[in-house]
Structures are given as C-alpha cells and as structure tokens.
Amino acid sequence: MSTVALRNTETNSSVFRNLDWITVILYLLLVTTGAISIYAASYDFDNASIFDFAEFSGKQLRWIGLSLIIAFVILLVDYRIYEAYSYPIYGLVILILIATVFLSPNINGSHSWLVFGPVSLQPAEFGKFATALALAKLFDSYNFNLNAKPSNYFRALIIIFLPVCIILCQKETGSALVYLSLIFVLYREGMSGLVLAAMFFAVLFFVLAVKFMDPFVMGLSVGEFSVLTLICVIYCSMLVWYCKDFIIARNVILGMTGAGIIATILILCGVWINGLIFFLSLLGAALIYTGLAMLKYRIRNYIVSMGFVMASVGFLFSVNYVFDHILQPHQQTRILVLLGIEEDLRGVGYNVNQSKIAIGSGGLEGKGFLNGTQTKLKYVPEQHTDFIFCTIGEEQGFIGSSLVLIAFLVLILRLIHIAERQKTVFARVYSYCVLSMFIFHICINIGMVIGLCPVIGIPLPFFSYGGSSLWGFTILLFILLRLDAARKEIRI
C-alpha cells in the first residue's frame, strides 16, 4: 500500500473514531421519526406502505438515503478543504442564487426553485452552509477583530445580508429571515449587547404600534402613546445603568415626571394637549439637557443613549409606512391575525386554526399512529411540510410532542457543547452559525404551528418533507461534525 493511501486510511479511521456519535445518533433518530411523521401526514388509506416511492413518505426515504451518502462523503473530505474553499463556495452559491431569480418558474408566487426534470431544488437551503463557511472564514482571518474597526462589522454584515437581499428578490421571505439568525454569532464574537437590545425593542415597538392602532389618547394611538412612554422610561434607565450618572438621571426623571403630572392635571381640567408635541418636547428637552451636561463625562455612553431615543422615535413613526407600503397584503393579514386584530379563519388564519385544533385534539396521549382525523381528512394544508408538527401533536399527543421537543433540545445542547470545545476560530464560528440556524428553524416553525409566530414558511429540521431542506441541514451538521472530529489533530 502506498504512503498516501496509508495516510488517508489512518485519517479516515481517526475521523470515525473521534466523531461525535451522540449527535449522529440524534440525527438518525430525528430523520427516521420525520419520515414516519411524513407517512402519517400523507396517509390516506390507499397507500399502505411507507416505502411507496410514488408517495411523499417513499420520496422522503429516497432523500434520506442520498443524505446519508452526502454525510459520509463530507466526513471523508479533509477538514482543511472547507476552510480553504469557503469563499469560492460562497461565491458559487451566490451566483446560483442570482441565477435562480431569473431561471426559476413561478411556484406559489415565488421564484426560488430550480427545476431539473422531476427534481426541484431550492438553492436558498444550500446558501446556509455556504454563508456559515464564509462568515467563519472572515473571523478566522489574520488579526481579525470585530470591534477593531467599523469596516469589520460592514464586512460581516455584507456576507450575511447579500444572500438575504437575493432571496428576497425571489419572494421567499421565510428563507431570507433564517440568515438573520447569524446576527447572534456576531454577538458571540464580541458584538455589543446593545445591538440585541435594540433588535428586541424594535420588535416590541412594532408590535405595540400595530396592535394598538386605536383608540387615541392625546391625538396619538394607544400604541404610539405606549411606545413613546416606554422610550422615556428606557432612556432614564440607560442614564442610570449604562451611563451610570445618577445626578443627570435624577434630574431627567424628575423633569419628565413633573411634566407628566402637569399634563395630566391640565387634561383633567379640560385643556387639550397634543400628545406628539408633548412627547417630542419632553424628549427634546431631556436630550438637550443631557447634551449640555455630558461634556465633562463619558461622552460615548451619552451619545449612544441619545441616539437610541432619536432612532426609536424615528422607527416608531416609520412603522405605519412600512406596514402599509413595504409589506405585502398577505403579510399584513398574517401579522394582524397573529396579533388578534383580525380573524380570518377561512383565509390566512385557516392553516394555523386547523393546526391548533389538530394539536389540541391529540390530548395527553394522542389518537394513535395513523388515527388522526384532522390529518386523514386533510384539514391542514401542506401538513407534510411546514405544518408537520401538528401531525405529531394529534397522533402522539402531548407526550409525543414533548419527546420530539426534548430530542431537539438535546441536539441544541450538544451543538453548544461542540461549539465551545473547538480549538480554532473557524470551527467555533461555524459551529455557532449552525446552532443559530437550527434554533431559529425549530422555534419559528413550531411557533407558527401553534400560533405564536406568523406563518413565514420555513421547514422543521429533519421532519418537513423535502430534499433541499434535508440536504441543507445534513450538509450544515456534518461539516460541523467533520471539523469537530479533527480538533484533536490541531495543535495550538
């Protein structure tokens, strides 16, 4: 046997010896359970066998078989290849995504599928591992530090948002949103927690502004009034805990409280006060006072706090424009239904309503395998894809649903453990990219099935029917396992 062949044999044996078999077993358990669930969701008493390749369950078994081959090949490839060719892989996938915009047929209003005869593939699913590799490669660059200079943030965000913009052009909003989960990776690598806080408050302000569009208080909707009040409270809190200036915070709080008391008394006496002018004057006075007082203190912290106020006010008054002119009508309806503003049980809200009925009817132990009435009578459209979890809820009940969630929780905890034991920046960042995407998919998919999130059409990992999603998740996970298996070969 030649020296090269002997070295390759030794490398392959070390890969399987160091492989995280717990994660592999979890993967096999989830894909097997997913195939059974797809069989249950598509069973209609005519197809008696799960191996019927004309049905969804049989097709999924075929995708699973090909996924196992892909996983095996990934494990055999030298781990250094993934790092060396990260950017070329990313560039190739970006080109494919751009080509998809123009070459894809219109399928349910989106142009996100490439059709090759009887096979359809969704490139956005493969863009996930490519983007994760490119982001990991960036952070592994020589002397790269996210906070060293603003251009580093720009480079990282370009890698994340480039596929997002292209996928949005394909009118595939759900897949595009998945890439935004990579923002959490930036937080793990040193991004300020203020960015995550800003994202949280942006969502909160948006929900309040849309949820409470009426009635009106002082000429403002209840939502606008609540958000402006909340901005005042948050600003005072930032002065105390972020700027650590109790004197300025005390004066601002006393000024705002006094102005609020006077305004309340005037309103009770029948005096009309314009709410918008009142809040803008109140915040403006607070900012001017802070600006004058901050000159001899920690200027950066004050600027951040003041910037938060101005950005929040601007965001609040852009909500209506975004909601009315940027979001599509069906997206508006989904949000309104989710927030309980409208009921559309026969339209946009039909899927979610039927899904909740199916899950609720399962009770504690479920109706039994292949005995779900909601499933068999096809009350939930696309139940074998995005709404596969309601099949588990109806047939296996609370116990079966809990076991599936526990399996996903174990997988997530295992991925965290794997990520933290990596010796290289490249492997660690890639691990957290995989972790972020899995958490996003699991939480949002199950959230939309039970009515906690808007329906955006993203699959449940290893459960939802489809070759593209299964291959995409398999590639994501097994590249991670290959990098992890090589950690003992790396000398720091």
Tab-separated table of C-alpha atoms in Angstrom:
chain	number	residue	atom	x	y	z
A	1	MET	CA	0.000	0.000	0.000
A	2	SER	CA	1.375	3.447	-0.919
A	3	THR	CA	2.268	6.056	1.724
A	4	VAL	CA	-0.545	8.388	0.581
A	5	ALA	CA	-3.149	5.627	0.707
A	6	LEU	CA	-1.927	4.557	4.154
A	7	ARG	CA	-2.137	8.161	5.415
A	8	ASN	CA	-5.678	8.527	4.039
A	9	THR	CA	-6.739	5.281	5.702
A	10	GLU	CA	-5.349	6.435	9.044
A	11	THR	CA	-7.072	9.828	8.656
A	12	ASN	CA	-10.432	8.244	7.844
A	13	SER	CA	-10.181	5.891	10.790
A	14	SER	CA	-9.382	8.800	13.130
A	15	VAL	CA	-12.388	10.725	11.798
A	16	PHE	CA	-14.800	7.956	12.716
A	17	ARG	CA	-13.004	7.316	15.991
A	18	ASN	CA	-13.295	10.995	17.027
A	19	LEU	CA	-16.748	11.535	15.541
A	20	ASP	CA	-19.422	12.818	17.920
A	21	TRP	CA	-21.632	9.748	17.734
A	22	ILE	CA	-24.221	11.196	20.102
A	23	THR	CA	-25.038	13.863	17.525
A	24	VAL	CA	-25.032	11.297	14.721
A	25	ILE	CA	-27.493	9.107	16.644
A	26	LEU	CA	-29.707	12.151	17.278
A	27	TYR	CA	-29.597	12.930	13.558
A	28	LEU	CA	-30.618	9.383	12.613
A	29	LEU	CA	-33.368	9.388	15.245
A	30	LEU	CA	-34.804	12.686	14.014
A	31	VAL	CA	-34.746	11.851	10.299
A	32	THR	CA	-36.330	8.449	10.983
A	33	THR	CA	-39.057	9.994	13.122
A	34	GLY	CA	-39.522	12.645	10.449
A	35	ALA	CA	-40.032	10.050	7.726
A	36	ILE	CA	-42.625	8.248	9.865
A	37	SER	CA	-44.402	11.555	10.545
A	38	ILE	CA	-44.494	12.362	6.819
A	39	TYR	CA	-46.010	8.927	6.189
A	40	ALA	CA	-48.654	9.642	8.833
A	41	ALA	CA	-49.378	13.103	7.404
A	42	SER	CA	-49.806	11.839	3.823
A	43	TYR	CA	-51.509	8.512	4.611
A	44	ASP	CA	-54.965	8.283	3.039
A	45	PHE	CA	-55.837	4.554	3.375
A	46	ASP	CA	-54.917	3.896	-0.267
A	47	ASN	CA	-51.146	3.774	0.156
A	48	ALA	CA	-50.439	1.058	2.708
A	49	SER	CA	-46.636	1.087	2.583
A	50	ILE	CA	-44.194	3.707	3.780
A	51	PHE	CA	-41.858	2.508	1.008
A	52	ASP	CA	-44.217	3.518	-1.800
A	53	PHE	CA	-41.912	5.794	-3.815
A	54	ALA	CA	-44.863	7.409	-5.553
A	55	GLU	CA	-45.904	8.947	-2.223
A	56	PHE	CA	-44.273	11.619	-0.070
A	57	SER	CA	-43.037	9.115	2.509
A	58	GLY	CA	-41.275	6.990	-0.097
A	59	LYS	CA	-39.741	10.028	-1.744
A	60	GLN	CA	-38.512	11.244	1.643
A	61	LEU	CA	-36.835	7.879	2.261
A	62	ARG	CA	-35.033	8.366	-1.016
A	63	TRP	CA	-33.893	11.842	0.091
A	64	ILE	CA	-32.740	10.358	3.400
A	65	GLY	CA	-30.704	7.687	1.619
A	66	LEU	CA	-28.997	10.315	-0.526
A	67	SER	CA	-28.439	12.466	2.584
A	68	LEU	CA	-26.608	9.609	4.289
A	69	ILE	CA	-24.338	9.313	1.244
A	70	ILE	CA	-23.701	13.075	1.328
A	71	ALA	CA	-22.931	12.879	5.062
A	72	PHE	CA	-20.480	10.021	4.514
A	73	VAL	CA	-18.675	11.895	1.731
A	74	ILE	CA	-18.426	15.041	3.870
A	75	LEU	CA	-16.769	13.056	6.648
A	76	LEU	CA	-14.210	11.606	4.230
A	77	VAL	CA	-13.120	15.018	2.905
A	78	ASP	CA	-10.106	16.632	4.559
A	79	TYR	CA	-11.391	19.214	7.055
A	80	ARG	CA	-8.950	21.844	5.724
A	81	ILE	CA	-10.788	21.842	2.395
A	82	TYR	CA	-13.825	23.529	3.966
A	83	GLU	CA	-11.714	26.389	5.277
A	84	ALA	CA	-9.580	26.763	2.160
A	85	TYR	CA	-12.547	26.920	-0.226
A	86	SER	CA	-15.006	28.832	1.960
A	87	TYR	CA	-15.056	31.967	-0.174
A	88	PRO	CA	-15.214	30.135	-3.549
A	89	ILE	CA	-18.124	28.023	-2.248
A	90	TYR	CA	-19.872	31.171	-1.034
A	91	GLY	CA	-19.307	32.955	-4.346
A	92	LEU	CA	-20.595	29.982	-6.338
A	93	VAL	CA	-23.752	29.737	-4.248
A	94	ILE	CA	-24.357	33.491	-4.591
A	95	LEU	CA	-24.155	33.141	-8.373
A	96	ILE	CA	-26.628	30.251	-8.261
A	97	LEU	CA	-28.996	32.304	-6.086
A	98	ILE	CA	-28.833	35.191	-8.572
A	99	ALA	CA	-29.452	32.802	-11.482
A	100	THR	CA	-32.449	31.374	-9.610
A	101	VAL	CA	-34.146	34.782	-9.638
A	102	PHE	CA	-34.210	34.713	-13.433
A	103	LEU	CA	-34.397	30.983	-14.242
A	104	SER	CA	-36.859	29.761	-11.624
A	105	PRO	CA	-40.514	29.264	-12.589
A	106	ASN	CA	-43.247	30.960	-10.583
A	107	ILE	CA	-44.258	28.498	-7.855
A	108	ASN	CA	-46.860	29.819	-5.403
A	109	GLY	CA	-45.746	33.375	-6.062
A	110	SER	CA	-42.007	32.829	-5.510
A	111	HIS	CA	-39.063	32.243	-7.841
A	112	SER	CA	-36.896	30.168	-5.528
A	113	TRP	CA	-36.812	26.702	-7.102
A	114	LEU	CA	-34.606	25.343	-9.864
A	115	VAL	CA	-36.358	22.563	-11.746
A	116	PHE	CA	-34.333	19.704	-13.225
A	117	GLY	CA	-36.883	17.398	-14.809
A	118	PRO	CA	-38.735	15.603	-11.996
A	119	VAL	CA	-36.436	17.106	-9.341
A	120	SER	CA	-36.791	20.609	-7.846
A	121	LEU	CA	-34.098	22.140	-5.644
A	122	GLN	CA	-34.171	25.298	-3.562
A	123	PRO	CA	-30.706	26.922	-3.622
A	124	ALA	CA	-31.510	29.063	-0.566
A	125	GLU	CA	-31.232	25.920	1.574
A	126	PHE	CA	-27.666	25.352	0.385
A	127	GLY	CA	-26.778	29.007	0.837
A	128	LYS	CA	-26.963	28.488	4.594
A	129	PHE	CA	-23.856	26.336	4.926
A	130	ALA	CA	-22.017	28.473	2.341
A	131	THR	CA	-22.765	31.662	4.292
A	132	ALA	CA	-21.735	29.974	7.544
A	133	LEU	CA	-18.411	28.914	5.982
A	134	ALA	CA	-17.741	32.410	4.604
A	135	LEU	CA	-18.530	34.072	7.929
A	136	ALA	CA	-16.280	31.604	9.767
A	137	LYS	CA	-13.500	32.259	7.251
A	138	LEU	CA	-13.816	36.021	7.788
A	139	PHE	CA	-13.496	35.722	11.566
A	140	ASP	CA	-10.531	33.383	11.129
A	141	SER	CA	-8.684	35.984	9.046
A	142	TYR	CA	-5.333	37.167	10.360
A	143	ASN	CA	-5.763	39.640	13.227
A	144	PHE	CA	-9.492	39.997	12.559
A	145	ASN	CA	-11.368	41.517	15.466
A	146	LEU	CA	-15.000	42.514	15.074
A	147	ASN	CA	-14.653	45.576	17.281
A	148	ALA	CA	-11.282	46.705	15.947
A	149	LYS	CA	-12.834	48.984	13.336
A	150	PRO	CA	-16.299	49.673	11.874
A	151	SER	CA	-15.340	48.186	8.497
A	152	ASN	CA	-15.148	44.746	10.133
A	153	TYR	CA	-18.836	44.975	11.004
A	154	PHE	CA	-19.525	46.033	7.436
A	155	ARG	CA	-17.685	43.017	6.017
A	156	ALA	CA	-19.534	40.595	8.292
A	157	LEU	CA	-22.915	42.136	7.547
A	158	ILE	CA	-22.241	42.051	3.791
A	159	ILE	CA	-21.678	38.285	3.990
A	160	ILE	CA	-24.954	37.864	5.883
A	161	PHE	CA	-27.165	40.305	4.007
A	162	LEU	CA	-26.048	39.598	0.434
A	163	PRO	CA	-27.933	36.247	0.268
A	164	VAL	CA	-30.806	37.825	2.215
A	165	CYS	CA	-31.309	40.510	-0.451
A	166	ILE	CA	-31.085	37.992	-3.300
A	167	ILE	CA	-33.554	35.596	-1.648
A	168	LEU	CA	-35.959	38.481	-1.013
A	169	CYS	CA	-35.837	39.125	-4.764
A	170	GLN	CA	-37.012	35.534	-5.128
A	171	LYS	CA	-40.015	36.498	-2.922
A	172	GLU	CA	-39.017	33.882	-0.351
A	173	THR	CA	-39.239	35.911	2.861
A	174	GLY	CA	-39.119	32.949	5.251
A	175	SER	CA	-35.826	31.584	3.915
A	176	ALA	CA	-34.301	35.072	3.924
A	177	LEU	CA	-35.159	35.622	7.588
A	178	VAL	CA	-33.240	32.490	8.590
A	179	TYR	CA	-29.956	34.154	7.608
A	180	LEU	CA	-30.636	36.972	10.075
A	181	SER	CA	-30.158	34.452	12.893
A	182	LEU	CA	-26.417	34.756	12.158
A	183	ILE	CA	-26.518	38.127	13.933
A	184	PHE	CA	-26.355	36.117	17.172
A	185	VAL	CA	-22.989	34.748	16.034
A	186	LEU	CA	-21.659	38.305	15.885
A	187	TYR	CA	-22.831	38.756	19.473
A	188	ARG	CA	-20.907	35.621	20.497
A	189	GLU	CA	-17.805	37.045	18.833
A	190	GLY	CA	-17.859	40.381	20.631
A	191	MET	CA	-20.726	42.485	19.296
A	192	SER	CA	-22.221	44.740	21.949
A	193	GLY	CA	-25.357	43.505	23.669
A	194	LEU	CA	-26.872	46.892	22.881
A	195	VAL	CA	-27.451	45.705	19.314
A	196	LEU	CA	-29.517	42.737	20.511
A	197	ALA	CA	-31.380	45.026	22.903
A	198	ALA	CA	-32.117	47.400	20.021
A	199	MET	CA	-33.441	44.491	17.929
A	200	PHE	CA	-35.683	43.399	20.808
A	201	PHE	CA	-37.097	46.886	21.333
A	202	ALA	CA	-37.620	47.326	17.575
A	203	VAL	CA	-39.822	44.224	17.553
A	204	LEU	CA	-41.606	45.350	20.720
A	205	PHE	CA	-42.266	48.843	19.355
A	206	PHE	CA	-43.519	47.419	16.063
A	207	VAL	CA	-45.955	45.052	17.798
A	208	LEU	CA	-47.278	47.756	20.120
A	209	ALA	CA	-47.704	50.260	17.289
A	210	VAL	CA	-49.579	47.766	15.076
A	211	LYS	CA	-51.527	46.010	17.819
A	212	PHE	CA	-52.960	49.169	19.366
A	213	MET	CA	-53.734	51.385	16.379
A	214	ASP	CA	-56.782	52.738	18.183
A	215	PRO	CA	-58.321	54.211	20.266
A	216	PHE	CA	-56.492	57.528	20.518
A	217	VAL	CA	-55.007	59.341	23.510
A	218	MET	CA	-53.935	62.976	23.168
A	219	GLY	CA	-54.104	62.663	19.409
A	220	LEU	CA	-51.886	59.556	19.377
A	221	SER	CA	-52.910	55.944	19.003
A	222	VAL	CA	-52.629	53.893	22.175
A	223	GLY	CA	-49.715	52.050	20.581
A	224	GLU	CA	-47.814	55.243	19.765
A	225	PHE	CA	-48.547	56.669	23.206
A	226	SER	CA	-47.309	53.446	24.873
A	227	VAL	CA	-44.117	53.331	22.806
A	228	LEU	CA	-43.256	56.976	23.475
A	229	THR	CA	-43.833	56.448	27.194
A	230	LEU	CA	-41.641	53.344	27.058
A	231	ILE	CA	-38.894	55.294	25.261
A	232	CYS	CA	-38.875	57.814	28.099
A	233	VAL	CA	-38.577	55.026	30.669
A	234	ILE	CA	-35.800	53.256	28.747
A	235	TYR	CA	-33.852	56.488	28.314
A	236	CYS	CA	-33.956	57.169	32.041
A	237	SER	CA	-32.867	53.591	32.706
A	238	MET	CA	-29.923	53.944	30.310
A	239	LEU	CA	-28.788	57.088	32.109
A	240	VAL	CA	-28.761	55.134	35.384
A	241	TRP	CA	-27.311	51.755	34.377
A	242	TYR	CA	-25.434	52.441	31.138
A	243	CYS	CA	-24.121	55.980	31.689
A	244	LYS	CA	-24.009	55.491	35.482
A	245	ASP	CA	-24.855	59.144	36.018
A	246	PHE	CA	-27.346	59.292	38.853
A	247	ILE	CA	-27.441	63.097	39.019
A	248	ILE	CA	-28.421	63.621	35.377
A	249	ALA	CA	-30.774	60.626	35.570
A	250	ARG	CA	-32.419	62.071	38.684
A	251	ASN	CA	-32.951	65.451	37.052
A	252	VAL	CA	-34.328	63.937	33.847
A	253	ILE	CA	-36.681	61.648	35.785
A	254	LEU	CA	-37.934	64.498	37.958
A	255	GLY	CA	-38.428	66.706	34.888
A	256	MET	CA	-40.347	64.027	32.975
A	257	THR	CA	-42.443	63.092	35.998
A	258	GLY	CA	-43.275	66.717	36.712
A	259	ALA	CA	-44.229	67.374	33.092
A	260	GLY	CA	-46.412	64.262	33.119
A	261	ILE	CA	-48.218	65.323	36.295
A	262	ILE	CA	-48.839	68.837	34.957
A	263	ALA	CA	-50.124	67.455	31.644
A	264	THR	CA	-52.476	65.073	33.471
A	265	ILE	CA	-53.880	67.892	35.602
A	266	LEU	CA	-54.434	70.092	32.547
A	267	ILE	CA	-56.196	67.260	30.696
A	268	LEU	CA	-58.467	66.616	33.700
A	269	CYS	CA	-59.303	70.329	33.676
A	270	GLY	CA	-60.397	70.061	30.041
A	271	VAL	CA	-57.299	71.510	28.379
A	272	TRP	CA	-56.402	69.832	25.061
A	273	ILE	CA	-52.749	68.754	24.765
A	274	ASN	CA	-51.283	67.402	21.557
A	275	GLY	CA	-49.552	64.152	22.530
A	276	LEU	CA	-47.000	64.215	19.730
A	277	ILE	CA	-45.856	67.749	20.553
A	278	PHE	CA	-45.817	66.907	24.262
A	279	PHE	CA	-43.606	63.824	23.908
A	280	LEU	CA	-41.287	65.377	21.333
A	281	SER	CA	-40.868	68.432	23.575
A	282	LEU	CA	-40.292	66.225	26.611
A	283	LEU	CA	-37.691	64.068	24.911
A	284	GLY	CA	-36.129	67.034	23.164
A	285	ALA	CA	-35.663	68.874	26.456
A	286	ALA	CA	-34.176	65.740	28.039
A	287	LEU	CA	-31.725	65.329	25.149
A	288	ILE	CA	-30.664	68.984	25.193
A	289	TYR	CA	-30.105	68.882	28.948
A	290	THR	CA	-28.135	65.646	28.658
A	291	GLY	CA	-26.099	67.033	25.754
A	292	LEU	CA	-25.056	70.068	27.749
A	293	ALA	CA	-24.282	68.028	30.857
A	294	MET	CA	-22.353	65.236	29.148
A	295	LEU	CA	-19.437	67.406	28.022
A	296	LYS	CA	-17.470	66.604	31.170
A	297	TYR	CA	-18.440	62.942	31.422
A	298	ARG	CA	-18.341	59.692	29.385
A	299	ILE	CA	-19.427	61.197	26.068
A	300	ARG	CA	-19.709	57.909	24.139
A	301	ASN	CA	-22.287	56.409	26.502
A	302	TYR	CA	-24.417	59.546	26.387
A	303	ILE	CA	-24.286	59.654	22.597
A	304	VAL	CA	-25.440	56.019	22.443
A	305	SER	CA	-28.306	56.752	24.841
A	306	MET	CA	-29.384	59.861	22.948
A	307	GLY	CA	-29.033	58.035	19.645
A	308	PHE	CA	-31.323	55.309	20.961
A	309	VAL	CA	-34.046	57.870	21.701
A	310	MET	CA	-33.845	59.528	18.290
A	311	ALA	CA	-33.665	56.203	16.439
A	312	SER	CA	-36.612	54.836	18.438
A	313	VAL	CA	-38.810	57.836	17.693
A	314	GLY	CA	-37.894	57.673	14.009
A	315	PHE	CA	-38.583	53.931	13.936
A	316	LEU	CA	-41.958	54.381	15.620
A	317	PHE	CA	-43.196	56.819	13.013
A	318	SER	CA	-41.888	54.645	10.171
A	319	VAL	CA	-43.922	51.621	11.313
A	320	ASN	CA	-47.118	52.703	9.576
A	321	TYR	CA	-45.304	53.398	6.318
A	322	VAL	CA	-43.508	50.038	6.394
A	323	PHE	CA	-46.694	48.184	7.290
A	324	ASP	CA	-48.818	49.901	4.610
A	325	HIS	CA	-46.331	50.213	1.757
A	326	ILE	CA	-43.486	47.683	2.236
A	327	LEU	CA	-45.264	44.576	3.471
A	328	GLN	CA	-47.363	42.589	1.018
A	329	PRO	CA	-51.129	42.355	1.714
A	330	HIS	CA	-50.897	38.687	2.730
A	331	GLN	CA	-48.024	39.539	5.108
A	332	GLN	CA	-50.080	42.334	6.654
A	333	THR	CA	-53.003	39.967	7.158
A	334	ARG	CA	-50.796	37.326	8.779
A	335	ILE	CA	-49.461	39.854	11.268
A	336	LEU	CA	-52.935	41.207	12.045
A	337	VAL	CA	-54.278	37.691	12.553
A	338	LEU	CA	-51.316	36.759	14.758
A	339	LEU	CA	-51.818	39.839	16.948
A	340	GLY	CA	-55.535	39.115	17.269
A	341	ILE	CA	-56.584	42.295	15.475
A	342	GLU	CA	-58.390	40.392	12.749
A	343	GLU	CA	-59.897	36.942	12.425
A	344	ASP	CA	-59.533	35.152	9.122
A	345	LEU	CA	-60.315	31.551	9.909
A	346	ARG	CA	-61.134	30.750	6.287
A	347	GLY	CA	-58.231	32.649	4.753
A	348	VAL	CA	-54.731	33.355	6.066
A	349	GLY	CA	-55.605	32.123	9.563
A	350	TYR	CA	-57.083	28.846	8.326
A	351	ASN	CA	-53.865	26.799	8.494
A	352	VAL	CA	-52.973	27.926	11.998
A	353	ASN	CA	-56.519	27.474	13.301
A	354	GLN	CA	-56.776	23.935	11.922
A	355	SER	CA	-53.289	23.161	13.193
A	356	LYS	CA	-54.216	24.218	16.726
A	357	ILE	CA	-57.405	22.147	16.521
A	358	ALA	CA	-55.338	19.114	15.456
A	359	ILE	CA	-52.782	19.538	18.240
A	360	GLY	CA	-55.458	20.226	20.856
A	361	SER	CA	-57.493	17.179	19.832
A	362	GLY	CA	-54.475	14.943	20.480
A	363	GLY	CA	-54.770	15.450	24.220
A	364	LEU	CA	-52.232	13.806	26.503
A	365	GLU	CA	-51.508	10.547	24.683
A	366	GLY	CA	-52.775	11.317	21.169
A	367	LYS	CA	-55.195	9.466	18.935
A	368	GLY	CA	-52.647	6.882	17.880
A	369	PHE	CA	-50.478	6.359	14.823
A	370	LEU	CA	-52.457	6.871	11.556
A	371	ASN	CA	-55.618	7.655	13.552
A	372	GLY	CA	-55.594	11.450	13.378
A	373	THR	CA	-58.882	12.692	11.922
A	374	GLN	CA	-57.628	16.203	11.137
A	375	THR	CA	-54.683	14.623	9.344
A	376	LYS	CA	-56.593	11.993	7.427
A	377	LEU	CA	-59.288	14.404	6.281
A	378	LYS	CA	-56.628	16.882	5.051
A	379	TYR	CA	-57.925	19.810	7.092
A	380	VAL	CA	-54.413	21.266	7.425
A	381	PRO	CA	-52.908	22.203	4.031
A	382	GLU	CA	-49.207	21.397	3.488
A	383	GLN	CA	-49.231	19.249	6.607
A	384	HIS	CA	-46.346	17.117	5.384
A	385	THR	CA	-44.081	20.174	5.028
A	386	ASP	CA	-44.248	23.286	7.215
A	387	PHE	CA	-47.076	22.009	9.448
A	388	ILE	CA	-45.693	18.528	10.094
A	389	PHE	CA	-45.561	19.147	13.857
A	390	CYS	CA	-49.362	19.205	14.137
A	391	THR	CA	-49.414	15.579	12.903
A	392	ILE	CA	-47.216	14.633	15.856
A	393	GLY	CA	-49.426	16.631	18.222
A	394	GLU	CA	-52.642	14.985	17.023
A	395	GLU	CA	-51.474	11.378	16.783
A	396	GLN	CA	-48.905	11.257	19.597
A	397	GLY	CA	-50.396	13.888	21.893
A	398	PHE	CA	-48.609	15.985	24.472
A	399	ILE	CA	-46.273	13.132	25.381
A	400	GLY	CA	-45.115	12.535	21.812
A	401	SER	CA	-44.757	16.273	21.107
A	402	SER	CA	-42.730	16.693	24.288
A	403	LEU	CA	-40.401	13.849	23.311
A	404	VAL	CA	-39.736	15.495	19.949
A	405	LEU	CA	-39.025	18.831	21.636
A	406	ILE	CA	-36.724	17.109	24.137
A	407	ALA	CA	-34.828	15.488	21.250
A	408	PHE	CA	-34.360	18.903	19.621
A	409	LEU	CA	-33.297	20.378	22.972
A	410	VAL	CA	-30.674	17.659	23.416
A	411	LEU	CA	-29.418	18.362	19.892
A	412	ILE	CA	-29.136	22.095	20.611
A	413	LEU	CA	-27.318	21.500	23.909
A	414	ARG	CA	-24.982	19.091	22.141
A	415	LEU	CA	-24.239	21.675	19.452
A	416	ILE	CA	-23.422	24.237	22.141
A	417	HIS	CA	-21.054	21.736	23.759
A	418	ILE	CA	-19.390	21.033	20.409
A	419	ALA	CA	-19.052	24.743	19.625
A	420	GLU	CA	-17.380	25.560	22.944
A	421	ARG	CA	-14.745	22.840	22.652
A	422	GLN	CA	-13.406	23.947	19.257
A	423	LYS	CA	-9.759	24.980	19.143
A	424	THR	CA	-9.911	27.252	16.094
A	425	VAL	CA	-11.881	30.411	15.457
A	426	PHE	CA	-13.073	28.999	12.130
A	427	ALA	CA	-14.600	25.884	13.694
A	428	ARG	CA	-16.109	27.808	16.607
A	429	VAL	CA	-17.771	30.455	14.449
A	430	TYR	CA	-19.070	27.859	12.010
A	431	SER	CA	-20.456	25.849	14.942
A	432	TYR	CA	-22.385	28.832	16.252
A	433	CYS	CA	-23.691	29.598	12.773
A	434	VAL	CA	-25.124	26.072	12.590
A	435	LEU	CA	-26.522	26.378	16.104
A	436	SER	CA	-28.202	29.728	15.378
A	437	MET	CA	-29.888	28.426	12.226
A	438	PHE	CA	-31.173	25.282	13.938
A	439	ILE	CA	-32.590	27.253	16.868
A	440	PHE	CA	-34.293	29.714	14.506
A	441	HIS	CA	-35.852	26.974	12.385
A	442	ILE	CA	-37.096	24.963	15.357
A	443	CYS	CA	-38.509	27.900	17.323
A	444	ILE	CA	-40.165	29.681	14.402
A	445	ASN	CA	-41.618	26.560	12.775
A	446	ILE	CA	-43.159	25.213	15.974
A	447	GLY	CA	-44.159	28.744	16.961
A	448	MET	CA	-46.130	29.280	13.750
A	449	VAL	CA	-47.773	25.838	14.011
A	450	ILE	CA	-49.153	26.674	17.468
A	451	GLY	CA	-49.996	30.278	16.559
A	452	LEU	CA	-47.192	32.125	18.370
A	453	CYS	CA	-45.393	33.296	15.220
A	454	PRO	CA	-46.605	34.474	11.811
A	455	VAL	CA	-46.650	31.851	9.068
A	456	ILE	CA	-43.486	32.506	7.060
A	457	GLY	CA	-42.983	29.076	5.537
A	458	ILE	CA	-39.804	27.567	6.930
A	459	PRO	CA	-39.359	23.805	7.476
A	460	LEU	CA	-38.855	21.886	10.701
A	461	PRO	CA	-35.338	20.378	10.546
A	462	PHE	CA	-35.303	16.672	9.574
A	463	PHE	CA	-39.115	16.441	9.786
A	464	SER	CA	-40.597	18.526	6.995
A	465	TYR	CA	-40.802	16.865	3.604
A	466	GLY	CA	-38.281	17.996	1.003
A	467	GLY	CA	-34.906	17.036	-0.352
A	468	SER	CA	-33.459	20.564	-0.392
A	469	SER	CA	-34.089	21.252	3.293
A	470	LEU	CA	-32.945	17.778	4.371
A	471	TRP	CA	-29.766	18.002	2.309
A	472	GLY	CA	-29.142	21.549	3.518
A	473	PHE	CA	-29.445	20.590	7.195
A	474	THR	CA	-27.365	17.450	6.632
A	475	ILE	CA	-24.538	19.401	4.992
A	476	LEU	CA	-24.656	22.029	7.750
A	477	LEU	CA	-24.465	19.449	10.505
A	478	PHE	CA	-21.911	17.046	9.053
A	479	ILE	CA	-19.416	19.737	8.062
A	480	LEU	CA	-19.573	20.727	11.724
A	481	LEU	CA	-19.042	17.107	12.804
A	482	ARG	CA	-16.083	16.813	10.402
A	483	LEU	CA	-14.465	19.945	11.830
A	484	ASP	CA	-15.131	18.701	15.356
A	485	ALA	CA	-13.627	15.272	14.622
A	486	ALA	CA	-10.388	16.988	13.551
A	487	ARG	CA	-9.970	19.049	16.710
A	488	LYS	CA	-7.549	16.509	18.230
A	489	GLU	CA	-5.314	16.801	15.188
A	490	ILE	CA	-4.913	20.550	15.687
A	491	ARG	CA	-2.010	21.829	17.758
A	492	ILE	CA	-2.453	25.345	19.153
